[in-house]
C-alpha atoms as one frame of an Amber mdcrd trajectory, in Angstrom:
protein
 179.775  67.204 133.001 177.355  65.063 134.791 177.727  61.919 134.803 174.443
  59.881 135.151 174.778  56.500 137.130 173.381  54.210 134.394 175.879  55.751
 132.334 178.439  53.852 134.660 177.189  50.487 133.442 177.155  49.008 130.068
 175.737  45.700 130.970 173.805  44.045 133.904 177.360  42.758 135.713 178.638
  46.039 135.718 175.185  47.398 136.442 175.546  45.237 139.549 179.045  46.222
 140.635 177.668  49.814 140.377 174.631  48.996 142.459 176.557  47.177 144.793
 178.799  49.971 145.687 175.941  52.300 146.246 173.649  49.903 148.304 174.499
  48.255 151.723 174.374  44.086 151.491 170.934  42.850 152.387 169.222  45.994
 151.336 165.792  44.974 150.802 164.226  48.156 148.676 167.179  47.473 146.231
 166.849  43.955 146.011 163.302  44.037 145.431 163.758  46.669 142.297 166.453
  44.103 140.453 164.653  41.055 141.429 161.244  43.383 139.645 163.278  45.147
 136.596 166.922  44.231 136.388 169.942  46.061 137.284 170.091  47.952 134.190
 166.911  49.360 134.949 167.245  50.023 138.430 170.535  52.273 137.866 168.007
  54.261 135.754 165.035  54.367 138.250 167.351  55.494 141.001 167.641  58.894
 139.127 164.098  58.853 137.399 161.490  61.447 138.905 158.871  58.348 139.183
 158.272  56.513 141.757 159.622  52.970 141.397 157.422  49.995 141.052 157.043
  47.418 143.211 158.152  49.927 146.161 155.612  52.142 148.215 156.071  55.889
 147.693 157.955  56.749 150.611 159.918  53.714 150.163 160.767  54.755 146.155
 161.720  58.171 147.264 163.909  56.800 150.668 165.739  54.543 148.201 166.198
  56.913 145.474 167.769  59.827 148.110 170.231  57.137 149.957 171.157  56.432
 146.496 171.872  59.564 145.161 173.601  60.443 148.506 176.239  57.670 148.053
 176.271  58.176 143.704 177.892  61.765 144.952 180.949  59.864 146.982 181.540
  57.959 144.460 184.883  59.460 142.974 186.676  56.362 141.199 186.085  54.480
 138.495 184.616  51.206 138.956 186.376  48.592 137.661 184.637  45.286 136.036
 187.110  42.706 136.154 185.353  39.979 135.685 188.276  38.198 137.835 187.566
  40.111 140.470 183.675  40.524 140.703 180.815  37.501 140.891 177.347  38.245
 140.429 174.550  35.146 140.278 174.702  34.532 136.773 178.304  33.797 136.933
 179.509  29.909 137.105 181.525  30.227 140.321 178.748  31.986 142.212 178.116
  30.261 145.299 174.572  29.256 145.020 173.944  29.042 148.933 174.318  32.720
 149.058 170.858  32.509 146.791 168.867  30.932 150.136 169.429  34.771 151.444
 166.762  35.655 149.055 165.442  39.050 149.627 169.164  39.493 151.489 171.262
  38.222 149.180 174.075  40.496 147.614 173.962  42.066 144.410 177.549  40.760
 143.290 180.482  39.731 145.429 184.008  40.843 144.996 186.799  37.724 145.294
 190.675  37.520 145.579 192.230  34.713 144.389 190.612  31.517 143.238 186.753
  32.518 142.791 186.465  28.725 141.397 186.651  27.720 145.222 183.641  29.362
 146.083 181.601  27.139 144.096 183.226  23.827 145.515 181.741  21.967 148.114
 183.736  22.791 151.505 185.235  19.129 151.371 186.965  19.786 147.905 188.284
  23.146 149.008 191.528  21.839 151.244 192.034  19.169 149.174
């Protein structure tokens, strides 16, 4: 049975915990597609036969194959704690990671307090 990768995510968090394990951080082509149609929607244009919009064709195609190559290593089930994964909508996100723009990661995974991250670095020790 094949599994398709939007078929992995119900929602745009878990769309996002998918996308991050398939993309490297700072990963501009992937960026660009969320930023353009949403995570949802970019699980499914990774695996369309279309080129994606708001990418160049050799860029669509480049992103869809590096895609697909890590989609085929991916052999566990993700898991979408929502204790253990941020992504920008969340309250606790750290908003300076936002000045990355372009750069800035598609969710982040936390241990521990994920309230801290949030907190100005003066309230954190204290």
């Amino acid at each position: 049975m094949t599994t398709h990768l939007s078929d992995l995510a119900s929602d745009e968090r878990s769309a996002r915990i998918v996308l991050s394990h398939l993309s490297e951080p700072g990963d501009e082509r992937t960026s660009a597609v969320v930023r353009r149609a949403g995570a949802l929607e970019a699980l499914k244009l990774a695996e369309s036969p279309l080129m994606v919009p708001g990418l160049n064709d050799a860029d669509s195609l480049l992103w869809q194959e590096q895609l697909a190559a890590k989609a085929r290593d991916l052999r566990y089930e993700i898991n979408t704690d929502p204790a253990g994964v941020l992504v920008p909508r969340d309250d606790d996100w750290p908003t300076s990671l936002n000045d990355l723009r372009a750069r800035a990661p598609l969710a982040i995974w936390v241990a521990g307090d994920a309230s801290l991250l949030s907190r100005p670095a003066y309230e954190r020790y204290w």
